[in-house]
PDB file of C-alpha atoms in Angstrom:
ATOM      1  CA  UNK A   1      94.584  68.046  80.459  1.00 62.00           C
ATOM      2  CA  UNK A   2      94.177  64.534  79.054  1.00 72.00           C
ATOM      3  CA  UNK A   3      94.392  64.324  75.270  1.00 76.00           C
ATOM      4  CA  UNK A   4      90.799  63.107  74.877  1.00 79.00           C
ATOM      5  CA  UNK A   5      89.435  65.947  76.989  1.00 83.00           C
ATOM      6  CA  UNK A   6      91.667  68.452  75.216  1.00 84.00           C
ATOM      7  CA  UNK A   7      90.439  67.312  71.814  1.00 89.00           C
ATOM      8  CA  UNK A   8      86.796  67.501  72.926  1.00 89.00           C
ATOM      9  CA  UNK A   9      87.261  71.041  74.263  1.00 90.00           C
ATOM     10  CA  UNK A  10      89.001  72.170  71.112  1.00 90.00           C
ATOM     11  CA  UNK A  11      86.256  70.633  68.963  1.00 91.00           C
ATOM     12  CA  UNK A  12      83.604  72.679  70.837  1.00 91.00           C
ATOM     13  CA  UNK A  13      85.317  75.993  70.125  1.00 91.00           C
ATOM     14  CA  UNK A  14      84.792  78.205  67.101  1.00 88.00           C
ATOM     15  CA  UNK A  15      88.446  79.247  66.996  1.00 89.00           C
ATOM     16  CA  UNK A  16      90.789  76.845  68.840  1.00 89.00           C
ATOM     17  CA  UNK A  17      93.749  79.197  68.285  1.00 90.00           C
ATOM     18  CA  UNK A  18      92.448  81.779  70.787  1.00 89.00           C
ATOM     19  CA  UNK A  19      93.610  81.541  74.445  1.00 89.00           C
ATOM     20  CA  UNK A  20      91.265  80.123  77.074  1.00 90.00           C
ATOM     21  CA  UNK A  21      92.648  82.514  79.683  1.00 91.00           C
ATOM     22  CA  UNK A  22      92.905  86.166  78.681  1.00 83.00           C
ATOM     23  CA  UNK A  23      95.623  88.672  79.540  1.00 81.00           C
ATOM     24  CA  UNK A  24      96.461  90.710  81.535  1.00 81.00           C
ATOM     25  CA  UNK A  25      94.301  89.713  84.532  1.00 77.00           C
ATOM     26  CA  UNK A  26      93.916  85.990  83.847  1.00 84.00           C
ATOM     27  CA  UNK A  27      90.170  86.126  83.230  1.00 83.00           C
ATOM     28  CA  UNK A  28      88.493  82.928  82.076  1.00 88.00           C
ATOM     29  CA  UNK A  29      87.199  82.990  78.515  1.00 89.00           C
ATOM     30  CA  UNK A  30      83.530  82.404  77.696  1.00 89.00           C
ATOM     31  CA  UNK A  31      84.478  78.864  76.632  1.00 92.00           C
ATOM     32  CA  UNK A  32      85.687  78.021  80.139  1.00 92.00           C
ATOM     33  CA  UNK A  33      82.584  79.519  81.763  1.00 90.00           C
ATOM     34  CA  UNK A  34      80.315  77.544  79.442  1.00 91.00           C
ATOM     35  CA  UNK A  35      82.342  74.383  80.015  1.00 92.00           C
ATOM     36  CA  UNK A  36      81.765  74.693  83.770  1.00 90.00           C
ATOM     37  CA  UNK A  37      78.061  75.459  83.413  1.00 88.00           C
ATOM     38  CA  UNK A  38      76.923  73.129  80.649  1.00 89.00           C
ATOM     39  CA  UNK A  39      79.852  70.775  79.888  1.00 91.00           C
ATOM     40  CA  UNK A  40      80.602  72.274  76.476  1.00 91.00           C
ATOM     41  CA  UNK A  41      83.396  74.732  75.672  1.00 92.00           C
ATOM     42  CA  UNK A  42      81.341  76.722  73.180  1.00 92.00           C
ATOM     43  CA  UNK A  43      82.183  80.434  72.921  1.00 90.00           C
ATOM     44  CA  UNK A  44      78.656  81.876  72.686  1.00 87.00           C
ATOM     45  CA  UNK A  45      75.508  82.017  74.842  1.00 82.00           C
ATOM     46  CA  UNK A  46      72.725  81.936  72.252  1.00 81.00           C
ATOM     47  CA  UNK A  47      70.642  78.802  71.613  1.00 82.00           C
ATOM     48  CA  UNK A  48      71.967  76.129  69.259  1.00 86.00           C
ATOM     49  CA  UNK A  49      74.061  77.114  66.255  1.00 86.00           C
ATOM     50  CA  UNK A  50      74.027  80.275  64.162  1.00 86.00           C
ATOM     51  CA  UNK A  51      74.369  79.685  60.427  1.00 85.00           C
ATOM     52  CA  UNK A  52      76.557  82.338  58.809  1.00 83.00           C
ATOM     53  CA  UNK A  53      76.263  80.809  55.360  1.00 86.00           C
ATOM     54  CA  UNK A  54      78.937  79.199  53.221  1.00 87.00           C
ATOM     55  CA  UNK A  55      79.247  76.278  55.622  1.00 86.00           C
ATOM     56  CA  UNK A  56      80.250  78.530  58.542  1.00 86.00           C
ATOM     57  CA  UNK A  57      78.557  78.219  61.955  1.00 86.00           C
ATOM     58  CA  UNK A  58      78.870  79.780  65.390  1.00 88.00           C
ATOM     59  CA  UNK A  59      78.260  77.393  68.283  1.00 89.00           C
ATOM     60  CA  UNK A  60      75.956  78.226  71.183  1.00 88.00           C
ATOM     61  CA  UNK A  61      74.265  76.386  74.058  1.00 88.00           C
ATOM     62  CA  UNK A  62      72.664  73.159  72.821  1.00 88.00           C
ATOM     63  CA  UNK A  63      70.719  72.098  75.928  1.00 86.00           C
ATOM     64  CA  UNK A  64      69.031  73.715  78.927  1.00 83.00           C
ATOM     65  CA  UNK A  65      71.150  73.675  82.072  1.00 83.00           C
ATOM     66  CA  UNK A  66      70.251  74.063  85.740  1.00 81.00           C
ATOM     67  CA  UNK A  67      72.635  76.943  86.482  1.00 78.00           C
ATOM     68  CA  UNK A  68      73.218  79.948  84.275  1.00 77.00           C
ATOM     69  CA  UNK A  69      74.511  83.482  84.514  1.00 77.00           C
ATOM     70  CA  UNK A  70      73.190  87.009  84.232  1.00 82.00           C
ATOM     71  CA  UNK A  71      74.766  89.749  82.162  1.00 81.00           C
ATOM     72  CA  UNK A  72      74.347  93.500  81.938  1.00 83.00           C
ATOM     73  CA  UNK A  73      74.477  93.158  78.145  1.00 81.00           C
ATOM     74  CA  UNK A  74      71.051  91.517  78.168  1.00 81.00           C
ATOM     75  CA  UNK A  75      69.517  94.457  80.020  1.00 82.00           C
ATOM     76  CA  UNK A  76      70.952  96.697  77.282  1.00 82.00           C
ATOM     77  CA  UNK A  77      69.387  94.463  74.587  1.00 75.00           C
ATOM     78  CA  UNK A  78      72.804  93.415  73.301  1.00 72.00           C
ATOM     79  CA  UNK A  79      72.111  89.786  74.202  1.00 65.00           C
ATOM     80  CA  UNK A  80      68.975  87.672  73.881  1.00 57.00           C
ATOM     81  CA  UNK A  81      67.735  85.184  76.448  1.00 54.00           C
ATOM     82  CA  UNK A  82      69.168  81.712  76.087  1.00 48.00           C
ATOM     83  CA  UNK A  83      68.707  78.239  77.464  1.00 47.00           C
ATOM     84  CA  UNK A  84      71.157  79.168  80.202  1.00 45.00           C
ATOM     85  CA  UNK A  85      68.437  81.142  81.966  1.00 42.00           C
ATOM     86  CA  UNK A  86      66.447  79.261  84.541  1.00 48.00           C
ATOM     87  CA  UNK A  87      62.993  77.862  83.899  1.00 38.00           C
ATOM     88  CA  UNK A  88      60.062  80.238  84.250  1.00 38.00           C
ATOM     89  CA  UNK A  89      57.821  79.554  87.201  1.00 40.00           C
ATOM     90  CA  UNK A  90      54.267  78.994  86.065  1.00 46.00           C
ATOM     91  CA  UNK A  91      51.668  76.641  87.363  1.00 54.00           C
ATOM     92  CA  UNK A  92      50.735  74.060  84.722  1.00 60.00           C
ATOM     93  CA  UNK A  93      47.080  75.037  84.936  1.00 60.00           C
ATOM     94  CA  UNK A  94      47.881  78.641  83.929  1.00 60.00           C
ATOM     95  CA  UNK A  95      49.869  77.436  80.928  1.00 62.00           C
ATOM     96  CA  UNK A  96      46.959  75.248  79.883  1.00 64.00           C
ATOM     97  CA  UNK A  97      44.458  78.024  80.523  1.00 63.00           C
ATOM     98  CA  UNK A  98      46.474  80.413  78.357  1.00 62.00           C
ATOM     99  CA  UNK A  99      46.794  77.784  75.637  1.00 66.00           C
ATOM    100  CA  UNK A 100      43.042  77.151  75.557  1.00 67.00           C
ATOM    101  CA  UNK A 101      42.114  80.837  75.776  1.00 66.00           C
ATOM    102  CA  UNK A 102      40.061  81.558  72.660  1.00 61.00           C
ATOM    103  CA  UNK A 103      39.003  85.045  73.702  1.00 59.00           C
ATOM    104  CA  UNK A 104      41.745  86.777  71.725  1.00 58.00           C
ATOM    105  CA  UNK A 105      43.820  87.493  74.801  1.00 56.00           C
ATOM    106  CA  UNK A 106      40.912  88.424  77.068  1.00 59.00           C
ATOM    107  CA  UNK A 107      42.021  85.976  79.742  1.00 68.00           C
ATOM    108  CA  UNK A 108      38.981  83.712  79.977  1.00 76.00           C
ATOM    109  CA  UNK A 109      37.784  80.372  78.624  1.00 81.00           C
ATOM    110  CA  UNK A 110      34.572  78.395  78.349  1.00 84.00           C
ATOM    111  CA  UNK A 111      33.342  75.962  80.988  1.00 87.00           C
ATOM    112  CA  UNK A 112      34.093  73.089  78.593  1.00 86.00           C
ATOM    113  CA  UNK A 113      37.670  74.257  78.199  1.00 84.00           C
ATOM    114  CA  UNK A 114      37.934  74.706  81.958  1.00 86.00           C
ATOM    115  CA  UNK A 115      37.000  71.052  82.479  1.00 87.00           C
ATOM    116  CA  UNK A 116      39.911  70.078  80.222  1.00 85.00           C
ATOM    117  CA  UNK A 117      42.328  72.356  82.101  1.00 83.00           C
ATOM    118  CA  UNK A 118      41.419  70.846  85.472  1.00 86.00           C
ATOM    119  CA  UNK A 119      41.761  67.323  84.103  1.00 85.00           C
ATOM    120  CA  UNK A 120      45.103  67.867  82.348  1.00 84.00           C
ATOM    121  CA  UNK A 121      46.598  69.869  85.248  1.00 82.00           C
ATOM    122  CA  UNK A 122      45.286  67.335  87.810  1.00 86.00           C
ATOM    123  CA  UNK A 123      43.577  70.057  89.869  1.00 87.00           C
ATOM    124  CA  UNK A 124      40.790  68.871  92.157  1.00 89.00           C
ATOM    125  CA  UNK A 125      38.551  71.822  92.967  1.00 90.00           C
ATOM    126  CA  UNK A 126      35.916  71.538  95.706  1.00 90.00           C
ATOM    127  CA  UNK A 127      32.432  71.581  94.203  1.00 91.00           C
ATOM    128  CA  UNK A 128      31.553  74.931  95.766  1.00 91.00           C
ATOM    129  CA  UNK A 129      34.613  76.669  94.265  1.00 90.00           C
ATOM    130  CA  UNK A 130      34.037  75.019  90.890  1.00 91.00           C
ATOM    131  CA  UNK A 131      30.388  76.112  90.746  1.00 91.00           C
ATOM    132  CA  UNK A 132      31.322  79.647  91.789  1.00 91.00           C
ATOM    133  CA  UNK A 133      33.938  79.977  89.024  1.00 89.00           C
ATOM    134  CA  UNK A 134      31.532  78.604  86.403  1.00 90.00           C
ATOM    135  CA  UNK A 135      28.499  80.640  87.496  1.00 90.00           C
ATOM    136  CA  UNK A 136      28.849  83.196  84.677  1.00 87.00           C
ATOM    137  CA  UNK A 137      29.343  80.640  81.920  1.00 86.00           C
ATOM    138  CA  UNK A 138      33.026  81.426  81.450  1.00 84.00           C
ATOM    139  CA  UNK A 139      36.095  81.373  83.677  1.00 85.00           C
ATOM    140  CA  UNK A 140      38.377  84.382  84.161  1.00 81.00           C
ATOM    141  CA  UNK A 141      41.940  83.172  84.631  1.00 75.00           C
ATOM    142  CA  UNK A 142      42.813  85.764  87.311  1.00 74.00           C
ATOM    143  CA  UNK A 143      39.900  84.562  89.458  1.00 82.00           C
ATOM    144  CA  UNK A 144      40.908  80.950  88.867  1.00 82.00           C
ATOM    145  CA  UNK A 145      44.478  81.744  89.880  1.00 76.00           C
ATOM    146  CA  UNK A 146      43.336  83.201  93.195  1.00 78.00           C
ATOM    147  CA  UNK A 147      41.515  79.923  93.839  1.00 85.00           C
ATOM    148  CA  UNK A 148      44.691  77.989  92.981  1.00 80.00           C
ATOM    149  CA  UNK A 149      46.647  80.082  95.488  1.00 75.00           C
ATOM    150  CA  UNK A 150      44.191  79.129  98.227  1.00 80.00           C
ATOM    151  CA  UNK A 151      44.005  75.454  97.264  1.00 84.00           C
ATOM    152  CA  UNK A 152      46.063  72.843  99.135  1.00 83.00           C
ATOM    153  CA  UNK A 153      49.007  71.417  97.245  1.00 79.00           C
ATOM    154  CA  UNK A 154      47.668  67.861  97.536  1.00 81.00           C
ATOM    155  CA  UNK A 155      44.666  69.029  95.492  1.00 85.00           C
ATOM    156  CA  UNK A 156      46.878  70.588  92.826  1.00 81.00           C
ATOM    157  CA  UNK A 157      46.984  74.090  94.286  1.00 79.00           C
ATOM    158  CA  UNK A 158      49.703  76.381  95.580  1.00 73.00           C
ATOM    159  CA  UNK A 159      48.493  77.306  99.055  1.00 74.00           C
ATOM    160  CA  UNK A 160      51.294  79.253 100.692  1.00 64.00           C
ATOM    161  CA  UNK A 161      51.657  78.767 104.444  1.00 64.00           C
ATOM    162  CA  UNK A 162      54.136  81.682 104.693  1.00 63.00           C
ATOM    163  CA  UNK A 163      51.539  84.300 103.795  1.00 60.00           C
ATOM    164  CA  UNK A 164      53.632  85.648 100.921  1.00 62.00           C
ATOM    165  CA  UNK A 165      50.953  84.669  98.381  1.00 61.00           C
ATOM    166  CA  UNK A 166      53.423  83.869  95.634  1.00 64.00           C
ATOM    167  CA  UNK A 167      55.774  86.756  96.293  1.00 76.00           C
ATOM    168  CA  UNK A 168      59.390  85.595  96.217  1.00 83.00           C
ATOM    169  CA  UNK A 169      61.685  87.091  98.832  1.00 89.00           C
ATOM    170  CA  UNK A 170      65.241  85.840  98.992  1.00 91.00           C
ATOM    171  CA  UNK A 171      68.826  86.891  99.656  1.00 94.00           C
ATOM    172  CA  UNK A 172      71.347  87.137  96.839  1.00 92.00           C
ATOM    173  CA  UNK A 173      75.091  87.440  97.418  1.00 93.00           C
ATOM    174  CA  UNK A 174      77.292  89.252  94.912  1.00 92.00           C
ATOM    175  CA  UNK A 175      81.080  88.967  95.056  1.00 90.00           C
ATOM    176  CA  UNK A 176      83.405  91.280  93.159  1.00 87.00           C
ATOM    177  CA  UNK A 177      87.022  90.155  93.425  1.00 82.00           C
ATOM    178  CA  UNK A 178      88.401  93.406  92.022  1.00 78.00           C
ATOM    179  CA  UNK A 179      89.623  95.663  94.831  1.00 71.00           C
ATOM    180  CA  UNK A 180      87.329  98.622  95.414  1.00 69.00           C
ATOM    181  CA  UNK A 181      87.309 101.512  97.861  1.00 67.00           C
ATOM    182  CA  UNK A 182      85.315 100.545 100.935  1.00 63.00           C
ATOM    183  CA  UNK A 183      84.254 103.655 102.847  1.00 57.00           C
ATOM    184  CA  UNK A 184      82.783 101.522 105.636  1.00 58.00           C
ATOM    185  CA  UNK A 185      86.236 100.100 106.297  1.00 55.00           C
ATOM    186  CA  UNK A 186      88.110 103.419 106.241  1.00 53.00           C
ATOM    187  CA  UNK A 187      91.311 103.802 108.223  1.00 54.00           C
ATOM    188  CA  UNK A 188      92.448 106.970 109.945  1.00 52.00           C
ATOM    189  CA  UNK A 189      95.602 108.604 108.657  1.00 52.00           C
ATOM    190  CA  UNK A 190      97.303 111.939 109.188  1.00 55.00           C
ATOM    191  CA  UNK A 191      95.390 113.348 106.228  1.00 59.00           C
ATOM    192  CA  UNK A 192      92.007 112.012 107.352  1.00 61.00           C
ATOM    193  CA  UNK A 193      90.179 108.833 106.481  1.00 64.00           C
ATOM    194  CA  UNK A 194      91.667 106.588 103.804  1.00 66.00           C
ATOM    195  CA  UNK A 195      89.279 104.133 102.107  1.00 68.00           C
ATOM    196  CA  UNK A 196      90.413 100.514 102.271  1.00 72.00           C
ATOM    197  CA  UNK A 197      90.949  98.810  98.907  1.00 76.00           C
ATOM    198  CA  UNK A 198      89.590  95.265  98.985  1.00 79.00           C
ATOM    199  CA  UNK A 199      87.239  92.841  97.208  1.00 85.00           C
ATOM    200  CA  UNK A 200      83.608  93.228  98.138  1.00 86.00           C
ATOM    201  CA  UNK A 201      80.818  90.824  99.066  1.00 90.00           C
ATOM    202  CA  UNK A 202      77.366  92.407  99.029  1.00 92.00           C
ATOM    203  CA  UNK A 203      74.186  90.867 100.390  1.00 95.00           C
ATOM    204  CA  UNK A 204      71.022  91.933  98.566  1.00 95.00           C
ATOM    205  CA  UNK A 205      67.450  91.311  99.626  1.00 95.00           C
ATOM    206  CA  UNK A 206      65.436  90.613  96.477  1.00 94.00           C
ATOM    207  CA  UNK A 207      61.642  90.822  96.422  1.00 91.00           C
ATOM    208  CA  UNK A 208      59.816  89.593  93.332  1.00 88.00           C
ATOM    209  CA  UNK A 209      56.068  90.257  93.080  1.00 79.00           C
ATOM    210  CA  UNK A 210      53.920  87.464  91.645  1.00 70.00           C
ATOM    211  CA  UNK A 211      53.461  87.565  87.881  1.00 60.00           C
ATOM    212  CA  UNK A 212      49.719  87.155  88.073  1.00 52.00           C
ATOM    213  CA  UNK A 213      48.956  90.176  90.313  1.00 48.00           C
ATOM    214  CA  UNK A 214      51.218  93.079  89.315  1.00 36.00           C
ATOM    215  CA  UNK A 215      49.241  95.479  91.499  1.00 42.00           C
ATOM    216  CA  UNK A 216      50.696  93.698  94.548  1.00 41.00           C
ATOM    217  CA  UNK A 217      53.985  95.293  93.612  1.00 36.00           C
ATOM    218  CA  UNK A 218      52.937  98.334  95.670  1.00 38.00           C
ATOM    219  CA  UNK A 219      51.171  96.415  98.419  1.00 42.00           C
ATOM    220  CA  UNK A 220      52.414  95.517 101.869  1.00 40.00           C
ATOM    221  CA  UNK A 221      54.671  92.493 102.147  1.00 37.00           C
ATOM    222  CA  UNK A 222      53.745  89.762 104.588  1.00 39.00           C
ATOM    223  CA  UNK A 223      56.885  88.145 105.956  1.00 38.00           C
ATOM    224  CA  UNK A 224      57.573  85.483 108.601  1.00 39.00           C
ATOM    225  CA  UNK A 225      58.495  87.046 111.940  1.00 40.00           C
ATOM    226  CA  UNK A 226      61.248  84.471 112.522  1.00 42.00           C
ATOM    227  CA  UNK A 227      64.570  85.007 110.796  1.00 40.00           C
ATOM    228  CA  UNK A 228      65.227  81.381 109.896  1.00 42.00           C
ATOM    229  CA  UNK A 229      63.481  79.869 106.885  1.00 42.00           C
ATOM    230  CA  UNK A 230      63.233  76.391 108.459  1.00 44.00           C
ATOM    231  CA  UNK A 231      62.565  77.453 112.040  1.00 44.00           C
ATOM    232  CA  UNK A 232      59.132  77.090 113.549  1.00 42.00           C
ATOM    233  CA  UNK A 233      58.887  79.611 116.363  1.00 43.00           C
ATOM    234  CA  UNK A 234      55.102  79.436 116.640  1.00 44.00           C
ATOM    235  CA  UNK A 235      54.875  83.213 116.262  1.00 44.00           C
ATOM    236  CA  UNK A 236      52.343  84.809 113.989  1.00 41.00           C
ATOM    237  CA  UNK A 237      53.476  86.516 110.825  1.00 41.00           C
ATOM    238  CA  UNK A 238      53.782  90.260 110.802  1.00 45.00           C
ATOM    239  CA  UNK A 239      53.119  92.788 108.068  1.00 44.00           C
ATOM    240  CA  UNK A 240      56.105  94.904 107.091  1.00 53.00           C
ATOM    241  CA  UNK A 241      56.298  97.864 104.766  1.00 59.00           C
ATOM    242  CA  UNK A 242      58.640  97.178 101.859  1.00 60.00           C
ATOM    243  CA  UNK A 243      61.933  99.030 101.905  1.00 71.00           C
ATOM    244  CA  UNK A 244      62.341 101.789  99.275  1.00 82.00           C
ATOM    245  CA  UNK A 245      63.882 100.205  96.168  1.00 88.00           C
ATOM    246  CA  UNK A 246      67.558 100.819  95.482  1.00 93.00           C
ATOM    247  CA  UNK A 247      69.202 100.755  92.088  1.00 92.00           C
ATOM    248  CA  UNK A 248      72.576  99.866  90.623  1.00 92.00           C
ATOM    249  CA  UNK A 249      73.630  98.198  87.336  1.00 92.00           C
ATOM    250  CA  UNK A 250      73.500  94.838  89.134  1.00 93.00           C
ATOM    251  CA  UNK A 251      69.747  95.346  89.623  1.00 94.00           C
ATOM    252  CA  UNK A 252      69.356  95.596  85.843  1.00 92.00           C
ATOM    253  CA  UNK A 253      71.122  92.226  85.564  1.00 91.00           C
ATOM    254  CA  UNK A 254      68.818  90.690  88.174  1.00 92.00           C
ATOM    255  CA  UNK A 255      65.777  91.982  86.318  1.00 91.00           C
ATOM    256  CA  UNK A 256      66.724  90.059  83.192  1.00 87.00           C
ATOM    257  CA  UNK A 257      65.726  87.009  85.253  1.00 86.00           C
ATOM    258  CA  UNK A 258      63.037  88.571  87.502  1.00 86.00           C
ATOM    259  CA  UNK A 259      61.709  91.596  85.524  1.00 83.00           C
ATOM    260  CA  UNK A 260      59.980  93.406  88.415  1.00 84.00           C
ATOM    261  CA  UNK A 261      62.435  92.590  91.177  1.00 91.00           C
ATOM    262  CA  UNK A 262      63.020  95.136  93.936  1.00 93.00           C
ATOM    263  CA  UNK A 263      66.475  95.074  95.548  1.00 95.00           C
ATOM    264  CA  UNK A 264      67.858  96.472  98.783  1.00 95.00           C
ATOM    265  CA  UNK A 265      71.256  96.331 100.434  1.00 95.00           C
ATOM    266  CA  UNK A 266      73.210  97.930 103.267  1.00 92.00           C
ATOM    267  CA  UNK A 267      76.204 100.143 102.586  1.00 89.00           C
ATOM    268  CA  UNK A 268      77.810 100.960  99.249  1.00 88.00           C
ATOM    269  CA  UNK A 269      76.046  99.862  96.040  1.00 90.00           C
ATOM    270  CA  UNK A 270      77.301  96.563  94.591  1.00 90.00           C
ATOM    271  CA  UNK A 271      79.777  97.051  91.755  1.00 86.00           C
ATOM    272  CA  UNK A 272      79.951  94.824  88.670  1.00 82.00           C
ATOM    273  CA  UNK A 273      83.010  96.484  87.157  1.00 75.00           C
TER     274      UNK A 273
END
């Protein structure tokens, strides 16, 4: 390591005397993980600095980064959310609508406030939809959001050609490099089957219901009939019943990022230890 880089890394740390690689398994310290993710070798994952008094500080993450990590400790309330979590998905119009909501949390605003939301969010509603939303003299945000979902993106909406209506469905791969017993890869021996000890890569299907319609959590999922995300087979979409949710400690980690995520996998549960 060049001297300048070494000095910068040491300056980021709270205690430069501690090793960056821990015994006995050669695990990277939190400083190394943070250095890779955000360019600073700070030893903590909270925001900014923590003042301990007497001129003593603990250093945390100073800026938001694009890639972060999930930890089981957060699901156990031992760790608060930090800037290392990804940005929340929310349409700008909903943020503005919430900000201008003067109903005490009732979820509606006046027509005058609605005009401001449309202008600031650059949403161009067709006259018919606008008049329909304003017909009662106030605008309910859940009704407005349904209009946004059916509005073309070039008009400021979020019309979804996949039919998922805001539901996120994606694959997540989890790798555990610590050798575990793999019953699916058992070998025959004189005493019966012997589980193979090897690292494990698990593929999880994650389904996240939209924040704005929690009741869709129990509804049918509309998915593309083709397997490829970029393929255009010309086939119509089909409705599939969601798989029964499965649970493991890794799911608790995933839910610190997507609170109502449902996870499924094939074979043994993914292990995080």
